[in-house]
DNA sequence: CTGAATCCAAGTTGATACTG
DNA sequence: CAGTATCAACTTGGATTCAG
């Protein structure tokens, strides 16, 4: 990981006032858990993962090319890559049918379904607050 | 955006069987909304944004350097950048106190608080399913 | 203390071509 | 159809330096 800001001022002399201002209550989260959670969220919160998650939740089992067509803008490379990751994480199953032409079905696992449900709140928030964010951006950009 | 898979097979002749296999029900999401939602989620789902969001939710108003120390591994550049983005999106307020040395306070807006709440479900899911995901990865890696 | 600006290494992604 | 392989372009993020 990067050299954090942690040590940038550790060695410098600071006044009592500064010490007070910078004092922070200790985090009440287990650092080990926090690290793992961050890693996990970083993975699942990726753009394509979320879109595929929602897609499969909505439509059920789908084939490779179907997903590719449904997810706007995704390249076949990222599609393959994202599906592999999701399979590895246990979010979906990959079923190869031994026929020609090949047919591969993808479907969410219960774990995938539960993650989709957990993300639901974020989707709802986004839909509900789109205008708020747009307005905030406009105001911000209107200033310098 | 990239040339999607959308058109890769649009021009080729396909059998009725293929046509059936690839048929997908029309999406019931307004494409315009979907695009904006994706953009929004892509922004807020970013690693540092989420961590800062949780931090400010938990601790309230904080100064620039305090946040830098609390968010493990973040560089000063990313801290500045992320805070600016969040301010632009209306998630937090930035208050400059005209003193020397400078003092700048950051605090979540109601919009920021609501987003934090929306993300809560994801955090809970991540904590609860850490072991499931780890196990799934182990199984996946154990095969080829 | 709180930034802005620059440089650059490393990682990500997309386009393209090829395979069974 | 469902991938794999490769390479160039683009993006990202960290380190560093400087300023008010």
GROMACS .gro file of C-alpha atoms (C1' of nucleotides) in nm:
model
  328
    1UNK     CA    1   0.000   0.000   0.000
    2UNK     CA    2   0.102   0.361  -0.030
    3UNK     CA    3   0.284   0.565   0.225
    4UNK     CA    4  -0.015   0.713   0.397
    5UNK     CA    5  -0.049   1.058   0.542
    6UNK     CA    6  -0.024   0.887   0.876
    7UNK     CA    7   0.336   0.981   0.936
    8UNK     CA    8   0.362   1.311   0.760
    9UNK     CA    9   0.337   1.514   1.076
   10UNK     CA   10   0.405   1.257   1.339
   11UNK     CA   11   0.755   1.378   1.398
   12UNK     CA   12   0.685   1.750   1.404
   13UNK     CA   13   0.632   1.941   1.721
   14UNK     CA   14   0.270   2.042   1.766
   15UNK     CA   15   0.113   2.272   2.019
   16UNK     CA   16  -0.148   2.167   2.271
   17UNK     CA   17  -0.406   2.348   2.061
   18UNK     CA   18  -0.306   2.153   1.753
   19UNK     CA   19  -0.302   1.834   1.951
   20UNK     CA   20  -0.656   1.904   2.060
   21UNK     CA   21  -0.777   1.993   1.715
   22UNK     CA   22  -0.629   1.683   1.560
   23UNK     CA   23  -0.733   1.443   1.831
   24UNK     CA   24  -0.962   1.175   1.699
   25UNK     CA   25  -1.156   0.911   1.888
   26UNK     CA   26  -1.023   0.562   1.823
   27UNK     CA   27  -1.207   0.370   1.553
   28UNK     CA   28  -1.447   0.114   1.694
   29UNK     CA   29  -1.402  -0.117   1.396
   30UNK     CA   30  -1.171  -0.416   1.404
   31UNK     CA   31  -0.892  -0.318   1.161
   32UNK     CA   32  -0.867  -0.670   1.026
   33UNK     CA   33  -1.236  -0.684   0.947
   34UNK     CA   34  -1.226  -0.335   0.804
   35UNK     CA   35  -0.946  -0.426   0.567
   36UNK     CA   36  -1.127  -0.733   0.441
   37UNK     CA   37  -1.455  -0.550   0.407
   38UNK     CA   38  -1.289  -0.276   0.207
   39UNK     CA   39  -1.130  -0.529  -0.020
   40UNK     CA   40  -1.460  -0.703  -0.075
   41UNK     CA   41  -1.651  -0.385  -0.140
   42UNK     CA   42  -1.384  -0.266  -0.375
   43UNK     CA   43  -1.439  -0.582  -0.572
   44UNK     CA   44  -1.816  -0.601  -0.587
   45UNK     CA   45  -1.865  -0.228  -0.621
   46UNK     CA   46  -1.699  -0.237  -0.960
   47UNK     CA   47  -1.911  -0.096  -1.238
   48UNK     CA   48  -1.963  -0.408  -1.448
   49UNK     CA   49  -2.013  -0.640  -1.152
   50UNK     CA   50  -2.302  -0.433  -1.027
   51UNK     CA   51  -2.465  -0.408  -1.366
   52UNK     CA   52  -2.442  -0.781  -1.430
   53UNK     CA   53  -2.566  -0.849  -1.081
   54UNK     CA   54  -2.876  -0.640  -1.139
   55UNK     CA   55  -2.927  -0.786  -1.483
   56UNK     CA   56  -2.920  -1.148  -1.369
   57UNK     CA   57  -3.134  -1.067  -1.069
   58UNK     CA   58  -3.392  -0.916  -1.298
   59UNK     CA   59  -3.384  -1.168  -1.582
   60UNK     CA   60  -3.261  -1.493  -1.430
   61UNK     CA   61  -3.039  -1.731  -1.624
   62UNK     CA   62  -2.870  -1.578  -1.928
   63UNK     CA   63  -2.617  -1.674  -2.190
   64UNK     CA   64  -2.281  -1.507  -2.248
   65UNK     CA   65  -2.381  -1.309  -2.553
   66UNK     CA   66  -2.716  -1.213  -2.407
   67UNK     CA   67  -2.544  -1.049  -2.116
   68UNK     CA   68  -2.301  -0.877  -2.349
   69UNK     CA   69  -2.584  -0.727  -2.548
   70UNK     CA   70  -2.777  -0.622  -2.239
   71UNK     CA   71  -2.490  -0.449  -2.061
   72UNK     CA   72  -2.436  -0.134  -2.258
   73UNK     CA   73  -2.079  -0.056  -2.351
   74UNK     CA   74  -1.907  -0.362  -2.209
   75UNK     CA   75  -1.634  -0.523  -2.416
   76UNK     CA   76  -1.613  -0.899  -2.450
   77UNK     CA   77  -1.289  -0.897  -2.258
   78UNK     CA   78  -1.437  -0.722  -1.957
   79UNK     CA   79  -1.746  -0.939  -1.980
   80UNK     CA   80  -1.539  -1.256  -1.958
   81UNK     CA   81  -1.321  -1.111  -1.687
   82UNK     CA   82  -1.608  -0.987  -1.475
   83UNK     CA   83  -1.803  -1.311  -1.507
   84UNK     CA   84  -1.496  -1.510  -1.402
   85UNK     CA   85  -1.446  -1.293  -1.097
   86UNK     CA   86  -1.809  -1.323  -0.997
   87UNK     CA   87  -1.794  -1.697  -1.041
   88UNK     CA   88  -1.480  -1.712  -0.829
   89UNK     CA   89  -1.645  -1.508  -0.557
   90UNK     CA   90  -1.941  -1.743  -0.555
   91UNK     CA   91  -2.187  -1.483  -0.684
   92UNK     CA   92  -2.292  -1.682  -0.989
   93UNK     CA   93  -2.269  -2.026  -1.147
   94UNK     CA   94  -2.135  -2.099  -1.492
   95UNK     CA   95  -2.288  -2.395  -1.674
   96UNK     CA   96  -2.132  -2.522  -1.994
   97UNK     CA   97  -2.359  -2.726  -2.222
   98UNK     CA   98  -2.162  -2.969  -2.440
   99UNK     CA   99  -2.324  -2.875  -2.768
  100UNK     CA  100  -2.223  -2.702  -3.085
  101UNK     CA  101  -2.233  -2.413  -3.101
  102UNK     CA  102  -2.130  -2.388  -2.737
  103UNK     CA  103  -2.384  -2.269  -2.489
  104UNK     CA  104  -2.291  -2.133  -2.148
  105UNK     CA  105  -2.549  -2.025  -1.895
  106UNK     CA  106  -2.491  -1.785  -1.612
  107UNK     CA  107  -2.717  -1.756  -1.310
  108UNK     CA  108  -2.691  -1.594  -0.968
  109UNK     CA  109  -2.630  -1.807  -0.663
  110UNK     CA  110  -2.818  -1.736  -0.338
  111UNK     CA  111  -2.509  -1.541  -0.236
  112UNK     CA  112  -2.539  -1.335  -0.552
  113UNK     CA  113  -2.907  -1.276  -0.488
  114UNK     CA  114  -2.837  -1.156  -0.137
  115UNK     CA  115  -2.573  -0.914  -0.259
  116UNK     CA  116  -2.813  -0.782  -0.517
  117UNK     CA  117  -3.065  -0.722  -0.242
  118UNK     CA  118  -2.805  -0.543  -0.033
  119UNK     CA  119  -2.729  -0.314  -0.323
  120UNK     CA  120  -3.094  -0.236  -0.374
  121UNK     CA  121  -3.078   0.048  -0.124
  122UNK     CA  122  -2.804   0.216  -0.323
  123UNK     CA  123  -2.998   0.191  -0.648
  124UNK     CA  124  -3.305   0.338  -0.486
  125UNK     CA  125  -3.099   0.618  -0.338
  126UNK     CA  126  -2.942   0.693  -0.674
  127UNK     CA  127  -3.276   0.710  -0.851
  128UNK     CA  128  -3.430   0.922  -0.581
  129UNK     CA  129  -3.143   1.167  -0.552
  130UNK     CA  130  -3.036   1.206  -0.911
  131UNK     CA  131  -3.179   1.555  -0.930
  132UNK     CA  132  -3.021   1.659  -0.602
  133UNK     CA  133  -2.678   1.555  -0.722
  134UNK     CA  134  -2.719   1.714  -1.062
  135UNK     CA  135  -2.825   2.038  -0.897
  136UNK     CA  136  -2.535   2.028  -0.654
  137UNK     CA  137  -2.291   1.980  -0.940
  138UNK     CA  138  -2.443   2.267  -1.134
  139UNK     CA  139  -2.408   2.497  -0.832
  140UNK     CA  140  -2.052   2.386  -0.772
  141UNK     CA  141  -1.951   2.438  -1.134
  142UNK     CA  142  -2.125   2.775  -1.145
  143UNK     CA  143  -1.874   2.903  -0.892
  144UNK     CA  144  -1.507   2.896  -0.987
  145UNK     CA  145  -1.788   0.472  -2.458
  146UNK     CA  146  -1.656   0.155  -2.612
  147UNK     CA  147  -1.795  -0.023  -2.910
  148UNK     CA  148  -2.021  -0.264  -2.729
  149UNK     CA  149  -2.099  -0.622  -2.811
  150UNK     CA  150  -2.436  -0.493  -2.919
  151UNK     CA  151  -2.363  -0.508  -3.288
  152UNK     CA  152  -2.118  -0.792  -3.314
  153UNK     CA  153  -2.373  -1.037  -3.447
  154UNK     CA  154  -2.653  -0.807  -3.551
  155UNK     CA  155  -2.568  -0.839  -3.917
  156UNK     CA  156  -2.511  -1.211  -3.935
  157UNK     CA  157  -2.777  -1.452  -4.040
  158UNK     CA  158  -2.909  -1.655  -3.748
  159UNK     CA  159  -3.141  -1.952  -3.739
  160UNK     CA  160  -3.479  -1.949  -3.573
  161UNK     CA  161  -3.329  -2.164  -3.297
  162UNK     CA  162  -3.056  -1.908  -3.237
  163UNK     CA  163  -3.304  -1.629  -3.251
  164UNK     CA  164  -3.506  -1.801  -2.982
  165UNK     CA  165  -3.208  -1.871  -2.761
  166UNK     CA  166  -3.090  -1.513  -2.774
  167UNK     CA  167  -3.428  -1.353  -2.732
  168UNK     CA  168  -3.439  -1.133  -2.423
  169UNK     CA  169  -3.733  -0.956  -2.266
  170UNK     CA  170  -3.706  -0.580  -2.308
  171UNK     CA  171  -3.550  -0.402  -2.013
  172UNK     CA  172  -3.807  -0.230  -1.795
  173UNK     CA  173  -3.563   0.042  -1.693
  174UNK     CA  174  -3.559   0.379  -1.861
  175UNK     CA  175  -3.225   0.385  -2.044
  176UNK     CA  176  -3.170   0.747  -1.957
  177UNK     CA  177  -3.221   0.681  -1.588
  178UNK     CA  178  -3.006   0.371  -1.608
  179UNK     CA  179  -2.719   0.561  -1.762
  180UNK     CA  180  -2.731   0.830  -1.496
  181UNK     CA  181  -2.767   0.578  -1.217
  182UNK     CA  182  -2.466   0.388  -1.342
  183UNK     CA  183  -2.262   0.702  -1.355
  184UNK     CA  184  -2.364   0.796  -1.006
  185UNK     CA  185  -2.296   0.454  -0.864
  186UNK     CA  186  -1.962   0.442  -1.037
  187UNK     CA  187  -1.874   0.758  -0.855
  188UNK     CA  188  -1.996   0.681  -0.507
  189UNK     CA  189  -1.883   0.321  -0.518
  190UNK     CA  190  -1.526   0.436  -0.547
  191UNK     CA  191  -1.300   0.310  -0.272
  192UNK     CA  192  -1.204   0.636  -0.105
  193UNK     CA  193  -1.546   0.795  -0.133
  194UNK     CA  194  -1.705   0.513   0.061
  195UNK     CA  195  -1.440   0.515   0.330
  196UNK     CA  196  -1.465   0.890   0.380
  197UNK     CA  197  -1.841   0.869   0.378
  198UNK     CA  198  -1.839   0.610   0.655
  199UNK     CA  199  -1.575   0.801   0.848
  200UNK     CA  200  -1.763   1.131   0.850
  201UNK     CA  201  -2.089   0.955   0.926
  202UNK     CA  202  -1.927   0.798   1.228
  203UNK     CA  203  -1.725   1.091   1.357
  204UNK     CA  204  -1.899   1.404   1.234
  205UNK     CA  205  -1.706   1.715   1.129
  206UNK     CA  206  -1.337   1.657   1.063
  207UNK     CA  207  -1.038   1.849   0.936
  208UNK     CA  208  -0.839   1.771   0.625
  209UNK     CA  209  -0.544   1.614   0.799
  210UNK     CA  210  -0.761   1.425   1.044
  211UNK     CA  211  -0.933   1.251   0.757
  212UNK     CA  212  -0.601   1.179   0.595
  213UNK     CA  213  -0.476   1.010   0.908
  214UNK     CA  214  -0.794   0.814   0.962
  215UNK     CA  215  -0.826   0.677   0.609
  216UNK     CA  216  -0.551   0.420   0.587
  217UNK     CA  217  -0.332   0.437   0.280
  218UNK     CA  218  -0.481   0.742   0.112
  219UNK     CA  219  -0.241   0.990  -0.045
  220UNK     CA  220  -0.284   1.362  -0.007
  221UNK     CA  221  -0.363   1.390  -0.376
  222UNK     CA  222  -0.644   1.138  -0.363
  223UNK     CA  223  -0.776   1.289  -0.042
  224UNK     CA  224  -0.804   1.632  -0.200
  225UNK     CA  225  -0.951   1.490  -0.518
  226UNK     CA  226  -1.208   1.274  -0.343
  227UNK     CA  227  -1.316   1.551  -0.108
  228UNK     CA  228  -1.362   1.788  -0.402
  229UNK     CA  229  -1.575   1.536  -0.588
  230UNK     CA  230  -1.788   1.471  -0.285
  231UNK     CA  231  -1.832   1.843  -0.232
  232UNK     CA  232  -1.930   1.886  -0.595
  233UNK     CA  233  -2.186   1.607  -0.567
  234UNK     CA  234  -2.336   1.772  -0.262
  235UNK     CA  235  -2.236   1.494  -0.025
  236UNK     CA  236  -2.036   1.715   0.208
  237UNK     CA  237  -1.966   2.077   0.291
  238UNK     CA  238  -1.625   2.239   0.298
  239UNK     CA  239  -1.577   2.522   0.544
  240UNK     CA  240  -1.263   2.734   0.530
  241UNK     CA  241  -1.174   2.922   0.847
  242UNK     CA  242  -0.971   3.237   0.774
  243UNK     CA  243  -0.695   3.171   1.026
  244UNK     CA  244  -0.330   3.081   1.014
  245UNK     CA  245  -0.252   2.805   0.989
  246UNK     CA  246  -0.551   2.736   0.766
  247UNK     CA  247  -0.829   2.525   0.902
  248UNK     CA  248  -1.081   2.352   0.679
  249UNK     CA  249  -1.370   2.149   0.814
  250UNK     CA  250  -1.555   1.881   0.628
  251UNK     CA  251  -1.896   1.751   0.725
  252UNK     CA  252  -2.162   1.542   0.557
  253UNK     CA  253  -2.474   1.705   0.422
  254UNK     CA  254  -2.814   1.540   0.471
  255UNK     CA  255  -2.764   1.400   0.121
  256UNK     CA  256  -2.434   1.250   0.232
  257UNK     CA  257  -2.595   1.104   0.541
  258UNK     CA  258  -2.868   0.941   0.335
  259UNK     CA  259  -2.616   0.788   0.098
  260UNK     CA  260  -2.422   0.652   0.391
  261UNK     CA  261  -2.739   0.492   0.518
  262UNK     CA  262  -2.809   0.342   0.176
  263UNK     CA  263  -2.464   0.186   0.174
  264UNK     CA  264  -2.515   0.038   0.516
  265UNK     CA  265  -2.677  -0.271   0.368
  266UNK     CA  266  -2.372  -0.339   0.158
  267UNK     CA  267  -2.138  -0.310   0.454
  268UNK     CA  268  -2.349  -0.547   0.655
  269UNK     CA  269  -2.359  -0.792   0.368
  270UNK     CA  270  -1.982  -0.776   0.328
  271UNK     CA  271  -1.922  -0.842   0.696
  272UNK     CA  272  -2.171  -1.124   0.707
  273UNK     CA  273  -2.053  -1.297   0.391
  274UNK     CA  274  -1.680  -1.258   0.414
  275UNK     CA  275  -1.634  -1.625   0.495
  276UNK     CA  276  -1.866  -1.738   0.218
  277UNK     CA  277  -1.670  -1.543  -0.040
  278UNK     CA  278  -1.334  -1.658   0.093
  279UNK     CA  279  -1.452  -2.018   0.078
  280UNK     CA  280  -1.587  -1.979  -0.272
  281UNK     CA  281  -1.257  -1.836  -0.388
  282UNK     CA  282  -1.066  -2.121  -0.229
  283UNK     CA  283  -1.285  -2.377  -0.405
  284UNK     CA  284  -1.252  -2.197  -0.737
  285UNK     CA  285  -0.875  -2.175  -0.709
  286UNK     CA  286  -0.849  -2.537  -0.604
  287UNK     CA  287  -0.979  -2.640  -0.945
  288UNK     CA  288  -0.781  -2.532  -1.252
  289DC     C1'  289  -0.218   2.322   0.774
  290DT     C1'  290  -0.422   2.275   0.331
  291DG     C1'  291  -0.370   2.247  -0.065
  292DA     C1'  292  -0.197   2.284  -0.616
  293DA     C1'  293   0.122   2.120  -0.979
  294DT     C1'  294   0.426   1.802  -1.192
  295DC     C1'  295   0.622   1.373  -1.316
  296DC     C1'  296   0.608   0.906  -1.396
  297DA     C1'  297   0.542   0.400  -1.297
  298DA     C1'  298   0.182   0.065  -1.290
  299DG     C1'  299  -0.244  -0.098  -1.371
  300DT     C1'  300  -0.677  -0.102  -1.664
  301DT     C1'  301  -0.924  -0.123  -2.078
  302DG     C1'  302  -1.039  -0.154  -2.565
  303DA     C1'  303  -0.960  -0.299  -3.030
  304DT     C1'  304  -0.823  -0.670  -3.297
  305DA     C1'  305  -0.725  -1.121  -3.442
  306DC     C1'  306  -0.758  -1.602  -3.370
  307DT     C1'  307  -0.959  -2.078  -3.186
  308DG     C1'  308  -1.256  -2.496  -3.090
  309DC     C1'  309  -2.119  -1.913  -2.961
  310DA     C1'  310  -1.792  -1.838  -2.625
  311DG     C1'  311  -1.413  -1.755  -2.541
  312DT     C1'  312  -0.828  -1.662  -2.546
  313DA     C1'  313  -0.416  -1.377  -2.672
  314DT     C1'  314  -0.193  -0.968  -2.763
  315DC     C1'  315  -0.072  -0.502  -2.786
  316DA     C1'  316  -0.135  -0.004  -2.770
  317DA     C1'  317  -0.393   0.371  -2.547
  318DC     C1'  318  -0.562   0.555  -2.167
  319DT     C1'  319  -0.621   0.620  -1.681
  320DT     C1'  320  -0.485   0.612  -1.217
  321DG     C1'  321  -0.241   0.692  -0.821
  322DG     C1'  322   0.186   0.782  -0.553
  323DA     C1'  323   0.587   1.055  -0.471
  324DT     C1'  324   0.766   1.492  -0.472
  325DT     C1'  325   0.794   1.979  -0.476
  326DC     C1'  326   0.619   2.427  -0.402
  327DA     C1'  327   0.285   2.796  -0.219
  328DG     C1'  328  -0.044   3.083   0.068
   0.00000   0.00000   0.00000
